[in-house]
Amino acid sequence: MRNYIIAAGIATASVCVALAFGAIMLLALGANPITGYKTMLTAAFGSAEGLSSTAVKAIPLMLVGVGICIAFRANVINIGGEGQMVMGGLFATTVALALPGAPAIVLLPLILLAGMTGGACWGAIPGALKAHFNVSEILSTIMLNIVAVQFMNFLLRGPLIDPGEIERGTRIPQTQRLPEAADLPMLSESLNLHSGILIALLAAILAYVLLWRTGIGFRLRSVGLNPSAARYAGIRVKRNIVIAMTLSGAMCGLAGAILVFGSESHRMVTDGSSMGFTGSAGFNGIVVALFGALHPLWTIPSSFLFGGMLVGANSLQRVAQVPSALIIALNGLIVVFVVSTEWHRKRLQNRPPKLNTAMHGTGKANGVQV
Amino acid sequence: MSDLITTTVIIATIASGIRLATPFLLASLGEAIGQRSGVLNLGVDGVMLLGAFFSYYVILETGNIWFGVVAGILTGLVIGLFYAIVTVPLRAEQGVSGIGIYLFGLGMSDLLFQKLVGTPLPIDQFDEWHVPMLSTLPVVGEMFFQHTPMVYIAFLLVPVVAFVINRTTFGLSVRAVGESPESADSLGVSVSKVRFTTIMIGNALAGLAGAALAIELGIFQQNLTNAMGFIAIALVYFGAWRAPGVMAGSLLFGMIGAIVLQAKTLGLIPRSASDIAAMAPAIITILVLIIVANRFRQPAALTKPYVRGD
């Protein structure tokens, strides 16, 4: 209980510092910070429409965040969310285009599976490179992000382009309207809320069960906590690193597939960058996961918070002409603050209760969970 | 088709490759210095973006390109100080905090650009400076000695960095802190001071790299660097943490860029193939990382915060 209070307190403090910085920025940009934040809050959480847009923005963040939790728990840093989302989107799109006549009951599970497969492959590569060739996953995932984006540009400008774009000569790099059978069912037509949110919630719960209630999860977390001890206990460290990255990639790939089939245009479009497709969810998902203390269930409220910030930022741009890029900058600061306080959080949480201090007089026990 | 590839074209391509390599070289030299002291800075791309913006903005307002160069360096120093505090006394996980710096730079540079500038106006660029005597040499002169000042600065920094790291007391401290901070500490070297210094230098060079990019292109836009900063980090591994190796990597990447650009201009490859070609640097990097990871050892204390034992 005490540990939860410390963790929650530090997370809240991080956001407060970032929001204070945001307030200074708003002042500098000539907007009133109080009305600015009020505008954001009302837009994101003040109405059914707002809540619905927040939920839609939260879907990719939640899925990527859950993926990040799985990887980080095994002590693998997955910065490849962007590329994994792109590959997931591409795999799912290709499957949908290949099966234009299939009924929804067949097509829907297939595209979700295809998305997961695409992301899983793109996650397994850096996992295998780390496990077997000792290549830093941080670098290989970043490089694979670049490869995925160029692959998307190539496919959407060439093989997968809407034939109509070529006829009209406009050549906008996008696919044709994907089969209607693959549209994600709507939960509410008027609010524009699709069932992707249910899939994301389910994924978060399953990830929790996987990590804390199954043998696979136990092994992943053991590898993350202490690889030498895990190896000594007979756990295959290399294999578990690959599993962690594959699962993490699958979550991001699923997010990519949902982005395509839950989009209003029901096409996959590129503007040449990964940001144009993912809205930087591959990076923002890291913020969400860290803010949710790398716990899949805490990722759920965390993703709603950050989804709400994105929705709020858009309305701030309309109302107060403050560019929504402010939120990307604030997200960056939140990441920095959360990881800066991490070491001190662990120290606070692991401090033995008062009575025992005499026994651990040297202070050497600070690193041991009591 | 073959008559399109003349000597003139080849010379021009190599010269443009050297120009394109410059921002990579500056950023990765800075990153290499940081990594030799055991600090990974993943935020290079964000620092480059902010450096590029402030450099662009200062040049736009003052019309003086050198002021812009200084603005880029100062931007790097300010972020460097912040990152040093986060990394050294606060001991943040370097694989993640750098991503925060990246997002901050990405958002902040875009925000400031939209608010302070709005429409992308072109800025003055450096004139080429022809090295006396050498620039008149046939072929070689045109390739190597007819460039803008930023190119000379970047390439002259290679021997400077190599000398400082390998032949000075400060360089010895940097290497000691990167390999075994405990030993360095026990011999009276301040791990914090060394790391603060290397982080500040590294970020200053990243800011300078951003300035070089903005001045070279004469423009600023959202996400101007397009992940160049991340490639610069990989180039440090590519060059096995040594200045000449980093230079070789930067040149290779610059050349690939120049060749693709040239082939596109000449109409040798269609647009779709250029997307495929743009994958090449990333794929080559991954392959090189596989080789480097098994041949060269990274600084032993890389990404590990130093906690003095009691």
XYZ file of C-alpha atoms in Angstrom:
680
model
C 0.000 0.000 0.000
C 2.752 2.438 0.984
C 4.523 1.655 -2.276
C 1.415 2.491 -4.291
C 1.107 5.843 -2.521
C 4.741 6.679 -3.250
C 4.400 5.652 -6.902
C 1.160 7.583 -7.379
C 2.562 10.624 -5.593
C 5.665 10.747 -7.762
C 3.701 10.252 -10.982
C 1.301 13.040 -10.018
C 4.187 15.335 -9.129
C 5.801 14.668 -12.530
C 2.652 15.654 -14.359
C 2.206 18.737 -12.160
C 5.720 19.939 -12.990
C 5.083 19.315 -16.696
C 1.724 21.110 -16.501
C 3.386 24.023 -14.713
C 5.880 24.216 -17.557
C 2.943 24.065 -19.990
C 1.295 26.948 -18.113
C 4.442 29.042 -18.511
C 4.481 28.177 -22.216
C 0.818 29.144 -22.562
C 1.520 32.472 -20.846
C 4.462 33.060 -23.143
C 2.253 32.296 -26.139
C -0.262 34.869 -24.940
C -2.944 32.472 -23.731
C -4.415 32.331 -20.240
C -3.207 29.033 -18.732
C -6.303 28.508 -16.562
C -8.764 28.972 -19.418
C -6.363 27.021 -21.618
C -6.362 23.961 -19.356
C -10.101 24.349 -18.791
C -10.662 24.305 -22.553
C -8.610 21.123 -22.785
C -10.420 19.409 -19.921
C -13.882 20.288 -21.218
C -13.025 19.224 -24.751
C -11.611 15.871 -23.645
C -13.872 14.844 -20.784
C -16.749 17.353 -20.662
C -19.199 15.734 -23.082
C -20.152 12.398 -24.569
C -18.595 13.424 -27.893
C -15.433 14.520 -26.126
C -15.170 11.313 -24.125
C -15.703 9.312 -27.275
C -12.886 11.111 -29.136
C -10.710 10.648 -26.075
C -11.452 6.914 -26.119
C -10.598 6.669 -29.821
C -7.287 8.488 -29.226
C -6.635 6.228 -26.226
C -6.888 2.982 -28.260
C -3.458 3.023 -29.948
C -1.867 4.507 -26.826
C -3.300 1.730 -24.670
C -2.218 -1.059 -27.006
C 1.271 0.316 -27.533
C 1.486 1.044 -23.802
C 0.586 -2.564 -22.984
C 3.200 -3.752 -25.486
C 5.795 -1.500 -23.893
C 4.889 -2.911 -20.443
C 5.540 -6.460 -21.635
C 8.915 -5.557 -23.152
C 10.092 -3.348 -20.283
C 9.112 -6.009 -17.713
C 11.598 -8.303 -19.458
C 14.084 -5.398 -19.401
C 13.936 -4.896 -23.175
C 13.485 -1.304 -24.342
C 11.139 -1.319 -27.321
C 11.406 1.989 -29.154
C 10.124 0.363 -32.328
C 6.421 0.934 -31.659
C 6.147 3.265 -34.640
C 7.549 0.739 -37.104
C 5.593 -2.153 -35.571
C 2.365 -0.168 -35.903
C 3.139 0.594 -39.538
C 3.871 -3.059 -40.316
C 0.710 -4.142 -38.507
C -1.308 -1.679 -40.559
C 0.319 -2.865 -43.790
C -0.196 -6.578 -43.080
C -3.845 -6.048 -42.160
C -4.460 -3.813 -45.174
C -2.896 -6.332 -47.536
C -5.058 -9.147 -46.167
C -8.213 -7.049 -46.503
C -7.338 -6.097 -50.085
C -6.594 -9.721 -50.948
C -9.977 -10.946 -49.682
C -12.469 -8.371 -51.001
C -15.488 -10.696 -50.912
C -15.015 -12.306 -47.511
C -17.777 -11.894 -44.925
C -17.155 -9.795 -41.817
C -17.079 -12.805 -39.501
C -14.066 -14.184 -41.366
C -12.403 -10.941 -42.330
C -12.463 -9.128 -38.984
C -10.526 -11.758 -37.010
C -8.184 -12.190 -39.970
C -7.204 -8.534 -40.210
C -6.644 -8.280 -36.448
C -4.510 -11.401 -36.595
C -2.647 -10.073 -39.622
C -1.944 -6.819 -37.791
C -0.597 -8.691 -34.799
C 1.531 -10.870 -37.065
C 3.026 -7.865 -38.850
C 3.920 -6.175 -35.589
C 5.142 -9.426 -34.053
C 7.576 -10.014 -36.941
C 8.854 -6.466 -36.669
C 9.337 -6.978 -32.933
C 10.877 -10.437 -33.205
C 13.717 -9.214 -35.430
C 15.249 -6.810 -32.882
C 14.497 -9.371 -30.161
C 16.473 -12.044 -31.989
C 19.246 -9.585 -32.839
C 19.584 -8.697 -29.156
C 19.393 -12.270 -27.919
C 21.690 -13.895 -30.445
C 23.935 -11.132 -31.818
C 24.110 -8.812 -28.836
C 22.775 -5.872 -30.902
C 21.253 -3.107 -28.788
C 17.478 -3.259 -29.258
C 17.314 0.507 -28.866
C 19.268 1.020 -32.080
C 17.826 -1.834 -34.110
C 14.227 -0.821 -33.341
C 14.940 2.757 -34.405
C 16.468 1.546 -37.660
C 13.534 -0.790 -38.274
C 11.190 2.189 -37.776
C 12.910 3.889 -40.699
C 12.725 0.731 -42.825
C 9.010 0.281 -42.056
C 8.138 3.849 -43.010
C 9.942 3.607 -46.343
C 8.302 0.237 -46.991
C 4.903 1.831 -46.309
C 5.702 4.704 -48.679
C 6.815 2.248 -51.334
C 3.694 0.060 -51.033
C 1.198 2.926 -50.846
C 2.778 4.792 -53.762
C 3.095 1.647 -55.835
C 1.642 -1.832 -55.417
C -1.168 -0.955 -52.990
C -2.189 2.432 -54.395
C -5.862 3.072 -55.131
C -6.271 2.442 -58.903
C -8.530 5.506 -58.931
C -5.603 7.703 -57.929
C -3.692 6.578 -60.995
C -6.700 7.103 -63.309
C -7.254 10.612 -61.985
C -3.543 11.266 -62.069
C -3.630 12.656 -58.524
C -1.485 9.818 -57.164
C -2.249 10.471 -53.508
C -0.400 7.670 -51.718
C -3.368 5.803 -50.268
C -5.210 2.531 -50.750
C -8.710 2.250 -52.143
C -11.681 2.159 -49.728
C -11.048 -1.119 -47.894
C -13.838 -3.757 -47.947
C -16.774 -2.726 -45.776
C -16.843 -6.144 -44.179
C -13.549 -5.211 -42.513
C -14.872 -2.000 -40.924
C -14.628 -2.282 -37.166
C -18.213 -2.505 -35.816
C -19.409 0.781 -34.339
C -20.438 0.983 -30.701
C -22.173 4.265 -31.357
C -22.704 5.694 -34.828
C -23.542 9.190 -33.557
C -20.486 9.393 -31.307
C -18.225 7.788 -33.899
C -16.967 5.295 -31.333
C -15.810 1.974 -32.755
C -15.202 -1.358 -31.082
C -11.421 -0.954 -31.127
C -11.684 0.287 -27.560
C -13.069 -3.091 -26.433
C -10.199 -4.886 -28.161
C -7.684 -2.608 -26.453
C -9.268 -3.110 -23.013
C -9.313 -6.869 -23.548
C -5.648 -6.795 -24.586
C -4.711 -4.865 -21.438
C -6.496 -7.379 -19.205
C -5.016 -10.365 -21.035
C -1.545 -8.838 -20.768
C -2.029 -8.482 -17.022
C -3.104 -12.116 -16.736
C -0.191 -13.184 -18.921
C 2.414 -11.270 -16.929
C 1.231 -12.124 -13.415
C -0.835 -15.291 -13.683
C 1.045 -17.527 -16.139
C 4.386 -19.267 -16.368
C 5.371 -17.293 -19.457
C 4.832 -14.036 -17.589
C 6.756 -15.279 -14.577
C 9.728 -16.168 -16.770
C 9.599 -12.844 -18.627
C 9.603 -10.895 -15.372
C 12.367 -13.054 -13.908
C 14.553 -12.348 -16.926
C 13.803 -8.656 -16.507
C 14.555 -8.541 -12.807
C 17.733 -10.578 -12.799
C 18.880 -12.427 -15.936
C 21.697 -14.263 -14.134
C 19.385 -15.582 -11.442
C 16.832 -16.516 -14.106
C 19.445 -18.453 -16.064
C 20.556 -20.199 -12.872
C 16.954 -21.200 -12.272
C 16.845 -22.834 -15.694
C 14.972 -20.104 -17.562
C 16.094 -19.641 -21.144
C 16.969 -15.954 -21.148
C 17.555 -15.517 -24.884
C 14.307 -17.179 -25.836
C 12.365 -15.027 -23.375
C 13.873 -11.817 -24.747
C 12.603 -12.809 -28.201
C 9.180 -13.711 -26.758
C 8.923 -10.363 -24.965
C 9.746 -8.389 -28.104
C 7.416 -10.503 -30.244
C 4.475 -9.997 -27.888
C 5.289 -6.313 -27.565
C 5.404 -5.975 -31.345
C 2.125 -7.876 -31.705
C 0.381 -5.326 -29.469
C 1.762 -2.428 -31.506
C 0.814 -4.193 -34.749
C -2.724 -4.640 -33.474
C -2.806 -0.911 -32.751
C -1.753 -0.270 -36.355
C -4.476 -2.516 -37.762
C -7.120 -0.820 -35.602
C -5.907 2.597 -36.750
C -6.542 1.604 -40.375
C -9.879 -0.150 -39.965
C -11.226 2.247 -37.364
C -10.271 5.314 -39.380
C -13.017 7.459 -40.869
C -11.694 7.108 -44.419
C -11.211 3.330 -44.087
C -8.055 3.574 -46.151
C -4.390 3.379 -45.265
C -2.797 6.729 -46.126
C 0.789 7.980 -45.839
C 2.155 11.509 -45.736
C 5.675 10.156 -46.011
C 6.386 10.012 -42.268
C 5.474 7.509 -39.578
C 3.943 10.297 -37.515
C 1.345 10.879 -40.212
C 0.047 7.352 -39.759
C 0.597 6.674 -36.059
C 0.224 10.175 -34.623
C 3.453 9.344 -32.746
C 1.553 6.719 -30.712
C 4.623 4.469 -30.883
C 6.510 7.024 -28.799
C 3.601 8.394 -26.777
C 2.754 4.819 -25.769
C 6.083 4.767 -23.913
C 4.907 7.814 -21.951
C 1.605 6.092 -21.225
C 3.286 2.900 -20.035
C 5.796 4.708 -17.824
C 3.061 6.842 -16.359
C 1.082 3.683 -15.662
C 4.106 2.307 -13.752
C 4.620 -0.365 -16.451
C 1.480 -2.161 -15.310
C -0.980 -3.171 -18.065
C -4.057 -2.326 -15.982
C -2.743 1.094 -14.946
C -2.060 1.670 -18.625
C -5.835 1.894 -19.145
C -6.474 5.097 -17.133
C -3.090 6.411 -18.222
C -3.992 6.071 -21.910
C -7.300 7.867 -21.335
C -5.432 10.709 -19.652
C -2.970 11.102 -22.521
C -5.673 10.501 -25.148
C -7.606 13.301 -23.473
C -4.556 15.526 -23.661
C -4.388 14.965 -27.429
C -8.087 15.797 -27.841
C -7.701 18.821 -25.564
C -4.677 19.999 -27.524
C -6.654 19.992 -30.752
C -9.365 22.150 -29.249
C -6.751 24.437 -27.699
C -5.373 24.934 -31.193
C -8.837 25.899 -32.480
C -9.816 28.110 -29.545
C -6.568 29.748 -28.477
C -4.378 29.235 -31.591
C -1.826 27.341 -29.499
C -0.188 24.731 -31.765
C -0.965 21.208 -30.589
C 2.768 20.459 -30.820
C 2.821 21.792 -27.250
C 1.475 18.426 -26.103
C 4.291 16.492 -27.764
C 6.768 18.713 -25.930
C 4.926 18.233 -22.625
C 4.819 14.455 -23.142
C 8.579 14.533 -23.594
C 9.013 16.418 -20.337
C 6.740 13.975 -18.506
C 8.910 11.072 -19.704
C 12.027 12.827 -18.483
C 10.472 13.626 -15.102
C 9.092 10.135 -14.564
C 12.416 8.424 -15.312
C 14.356 11.031 -13.330
C 12.362 10.205 -10.221
C 12.450 6.432 -10.825
C 15.680 5.776 -8.920
C 14.470 7.787 -5.945
C 11.081 6.064 -6.029
C 12.747 2.661 -5.788
C 14.930 3.877 -2.947
C 11.909 5.207 -1.047
C 9.859 2.071 -1.666
C 12.614 -0.306 -0.663
C 13.571 1.533 2.487
C 13.060 -0.980 5.267
C 10.503 -0.164 7.957
C 11.845 1.911 10.849
C 12.145 -0.991 13.310
C 14.525 -2.919 11.116
C 17.000 -0.142 10.473
C 19.170 -1.253 13.360
C 19.559 -4.665 11.744
C 20.577 -3.148 8.420
C 22.801 -0.564 9.974
C 25.203 -0.390 7.026
C 22.397 0.585 4.676
C 23.455 -2.237 2.356
C 19.960 -3.673 2.418
C 18.544 -0.666 0.594
C 18.494 -2.461 -2.716
C 16.669 -5.507 -1.392
C 12.917 -5.769 -1.477
C 11.764 -6.258 2.114
C 22.195 5.706 -69.851
C 25.900 5.348 -69.207
C 26.702 8.631 -70.962
C 24.700 10.373 -68.203
C 27.297 9.319 -65.646
C 30.168 11.569 -66.599
C 33.199 12.647 -64.609
C 31.443 15.909 -63.774
C 28.488 14.029 -62.328
C 30.727 11.770 -60.262
C 32.685 14.721 -58.871
C 29.467 16.575 -58.064
C 28.009 13.503 -56.348
C 31.060 12.990 -54.151
C 31.127 16.684 -53.233
C 27.440 16.581 -52.325
C 27.999 13.389 -50.321
C 30.589 15.203 -48.235
C 28.121 18.056 -47.706
C 25.332 15.674 -46.700
C 27.682 13.858 -44.303
C 28.396 17.038 -42.328
C 25.394 17.108 -39.941
C 25.775 13.353 -39.331
C 29.456 13.810 -38.559
C 28.963 16.681 -36.104
C 26.159 14.920 -34.244
C 27.873 11.542 -34.079
C 31.223 12.993 -32.949
C 29.339 14.571 -30.050
C 27.507 11.348 -29.285
C 30.802 9.425 -29.408
C 32.363 11.696 -26.790
C 29.371 11.163 -24.502
C 29.376 7.404 -24.995
C 33.114 7.145 -24.287
C 32.288 8.528 -20.840
C 29.485 5.983 -20.433
C 26.491 8.163 -21.290
C 24.035 7.291 -24.045
C 22.157 10.326 -25.355
C 19.133 9.195 -27.354
C 17.829 12.747 -27.583
C 20.226 13.855 -30.344
C 17.443 14.198 -32.883
C 15.462 16.496 -30.581
C 18.532 18.602 -29.802
C 19.290 18.848 -33.530
C 15.734 20.016 -34.203
C 15.885 22.723 -31.534
C 19.403 23.732 -32.600
C 18.211 23.937 -36.201
C 15.204 26.032 -35.248
C 17.061 28.559 -33.089
C 19.830 28.827 -35.635
C 17.261 29.387 -38.395
C 15.348 31.927 -36.334
C 18.430 33.930 -35.364
C 19.607 34.056 -38.974
C 16.142 35.094 -40.112
C 16.070 37.933 -37.581
C 19.679 39.140 -37.711
C 20.780 38.120 -41.181
C 24.097 36.956 -39.712
C 24.833 33.287 -40.361
C 27.567 33.033 -37.700
C 25.096 34.234 -35.060
C 22.944 31.308 -36.144
C 25.839 28.902 -35.668
C 26.378 30.251 -32.153
C 22.635 29.963 -31.439
C 22.739 26.286 -32.406
C 25.662 25.627 -30.065
C 24.043 27.547 -27.186
C 20.796 25.606 -27.625
C 22.768 22.391 -27.363
C 24.548 23.591 -24.237
C 21.283 24.489 -22.480
C 19.659 21.130 -23.250
C 22.953 19.444 -22.426
C 22.925 20.962 -18.951
C 19.360 19.735 -18.434
C 20.166 16.241 -19.719
C 23.303 16.098 -17.574
C 21.294 16.880 -14.440
C 18.746 14.214 -15.352
C 21.425 11.633 -16.143
C 24.162 12.188 -13.588
C 22.732 13.230 -10.205
C 19.183 11.973 -10.881
C 20.372 8.708 -12.521
C 17.527 8.452 -15.027
C 17.352 5.393 -17.293
C 19.204 6.653 -20.380
C 17.351 4.463 -22.865
C 14.137 6.263 -21.981
C 15.029 9.789 -20.847
C 16.585 10.484 -24.243
C 13.284 9.641 -25.925
C 11.708 12.278 -23.659
C 14.296 14.814 -24.833
C 13.564 13.798 -28.429
C 9.806 14.310 -28.012
C 10.445 17.623 -26.260
C 12.639 18.865 -29.104
C 10.246 17.580 -31.755
C 7.233 19.330 -30.208
C 9.004 22.457 -29.032
C 10.749 23.225 -32.319
C 7.475 22.789 -34.207
C 5.571 24.931 -31.690
C 8.111 27.758 -31.762
C 8.304 27.643 -35.538
C 4.531 27.903 -35.928
C 4.269 30.710 -33.389
C 7.354 32.777 -34.208
C 7.726 32.237 -37.944
C 4.647 30.566 -39.411
C 5.392 30.612 -43.119
C 8.707 29.016 -44.062
C 10.906 31.884 -45.268
C 14.322 31.027 -46.723
C 17.445 32.206 -44.880
C 20.893 33.218 -46.096
C 23.268 30.344 -46.634
C 27.035 30.161 -46.357
C 28.985 30.888 -49.525
C 31.488 28.266 -50.523
C 34.957 28.997 -49.303
C 37.625 27.844 -51.708
C 40.776 26.746 -49.927
C 43.664 28.744 -51.433
C 45.831 26.666 -53.800
C 44.212 23.327 -52.992
C 40.829 24.219 -54.483
C 42.438 24.796 -57.881
C 43.692 21.211 -58.079
C 41.906 19.260 -60.775
C 39.150 16.880 -59.570
C 40.354 16.751 -55.952
C 39.989 20.509 -55.546
C 36.385 20.452 -56.618
C 35.598 17.423 -54.453
C 37.230 18.415 -51.185
C 38.187 22.085 -51.134
C 35.191 24.006 -52.423
C 32.782 23.725 -49.516
C 30.970 25.864 -46.978
C 32.706 26.630 -43.649
C 30.520 24.107 -41.754
C 31.995 21.252 -43.780
C 35.570 22.239 -42.906
C 34.654 22.724 -39.239
C 33.084 19.261 -39.050
C 35.957 17.444 -40.716
C 38.636 19.362 -38.797
C 36.904 18.291 -35.593
C 37.678 14.635 -36.389
C 41.440 14.850 -35.621
C 40.700 17.253 -32.755
C 38.295 14.814 -31.090
C 40.633 11.876 -31.733
C 43.530 13.802 -30.192
C 41.572 14.939 -27.144
C 40.206 11.456 -26.444
C 43.438 9.542 -27.017
C 46.255 11.920 -26.128
C 45.136 14.238 -23.343
C 44.602 13.867 -19.607
C 40.987 14.858 -20.034
C 40.548 12.166 -22.679
C 42.086 9.598 -20.357
C 39.603 10.593 -17.656
C 36.743 10.299 -20.142
C 37.803 6.790 -21.135
C 38.383 5.758 -17.534
C 34.950 7.007 -16.489
C 33.368 5.177 -19.412
C 35.135 1.898 -18.724
C 35.332 1.760 -14.959
C 33.901 4.690 -13.036
C 34.777 3.003 -9.724
C 38.497 2.968 -10.556
C 38.391 6.500 -11.926
C 36.639 7.663 -8.776
C 39.149 5.923 -6.523
C 41.970 7.735 -8.338
C 40.382 11.095 -7.671
C 38.685 11.677 -11.040
C 35.260 13.208 -10.529
C 32.872 10.978 -12.485
C 30.129 13.618 -12.315
C 32.345 16.427 -13.582
C 33.642 14.382 -16.500
C 30.164 13.254 -17.492
C 28.715 16.756 -17.168
C 31.464 17.998 -19.487
C 31.072 15.261 -22.098
C 27.276 15.569 -22.125
C 27.513 19.340 -22.601
C 30.069 18.976 -25.419
C 28.027 16.229 -27.055
C 24.818 18.238 -26.985
C 26.596 21.385 -28.173
C 27.785 19.400 -31.205
C 24.260 18.066 -31.747
C 22.970 21.657 -31.661
C 25.706 22.625 -34.110
C 24.690 19.714 -36.341
C 21.141 21.062 -36.351
C 22.442 24.522 -37.230
C 24.531 23.040 -40.043
C 21.460 21.265 -41.416
C 19.226 24.359 -41.283
C 21.915 26.521 -42.905
C 22.629 23.910 -45.568
C 18.934 23.626 -46.475
C 18.244 27.326 -45.894
C 14.890 26.467 -44.369
C 13.151 25.077 -41.295
C 10.079 22.859 -41.134
C 8.415 20.428 -38.761
C 10.631 17.376 -38.144
C 13.372 18.816 -40.347
C 15.886 16.146 -39.326
C 13.661 13.170 -40.179
C 15.451 10.805 -37.753
C 18.974 11.917 -38.773
C 19.839 12.204 -35.090
C 18.988 8.552 -34.513
C 21.171 7.512 -37.436
C 23.951 9.631 -35.926
C 23.700 7.544 -32.739
C 23.974 4.339 -34.749
C 27.001 5.772 -36.560
C 28.843 5.851 -33.237
C 28.452 2.065 -32.983
C 29.271 1.866 -36.687
C 32.537 3.693 -36.050
C 33.302 1.566 -32.982
C 33.434 4.718 -30.758
C 36.438 6.135 -32.639
C 36.469 9.491 -34.430
C 37.880 8.229 -37.762
C 35.386 5.350 -37.782
C 32.554 7.762 -37.109
C 33.785 9.881 -40.010
C 33.857 6.867 -42.324
C 30.286 6.005 -41.356
C 29.079 9.567 -41.860
C 30.717 9.693 -45.285
C 29.154 6.376 -46.284
C 25.709 7.667 -45.324
C 26.312 11.012 -47.003
C 27.403 9.245 -50.188
C 24.386 6.928 -50.249
C 22.153 9.981 -49.876
C 23.984 11.831 -52.625
C 23.881 8.885 -55.022
C 20.142 8.381 -54.505
C 19.544 12.110 -54.969
C 21.674 12.214 -58.109
C 20.034 9.117 -59.592
C 16.629 10.672 -58.965
C 17.611 13.967 -60.595
C 18.992 12.178 -63.631
C 15.844 10.082 -63.833
C 17.814 6.854 -63.510
C 15.417 5.448 -60.903
C 11.666 5.918 -60.543
C 10.118 7.467 -57.459
C 9.037 4.104 -56.046
C 12.580 2.735 -56.190
C 13.822 5.737 -54.241
C 11.608 4.680 -51.316
C 13.339 1.313 -51.386
C 16.728 3.001 -51.691
C 15.932 5.120 -48.635
C 15.786 1.911 -46.602
C 19.395 1.116 -47.449
C 21.100 3.223 -44.741
C 18.938 1.691 -41.987
C 19.445 -1.874 -43.228
C 23.198 -1.353 -43.666
C 23.321 0.047 -40.134
C 21.640 -3.037 -38.702
C 24.043 -5.336 -40.564
C 27.019 -3.306 -39.378
C 25.681 -3.353 -35.818
C 25.673 -7.151 -35.952
C 29.337 -7.153 -36.983
C 30.387 -4.402 -34.576
C 28.579 -5.954 -31.615
C 30.777 -9.029 -31.827
C 34.074 -7.404 -32.793
C 34.222 -4.278 -30.685
C 33.265 -3.890 -27.086
C 31.218 -0.878 -26.115
C 32.396 1.254 -23.168
C 31.792 -1.037 -20.201
C 29.845 1.533 -18.175
C 27.652 2.686 -21.102
C 24.111 3.585 -19.875
C 25.046 2.687 -16.289
C 24.591 5.513 -13.805
C 27.435 5.694 -11.310
C 26.530 5.186 -7.670
C 29.440 5.486 -5.298
C 29.496 2.472 -2.984
C 29.772 3.020 0.737
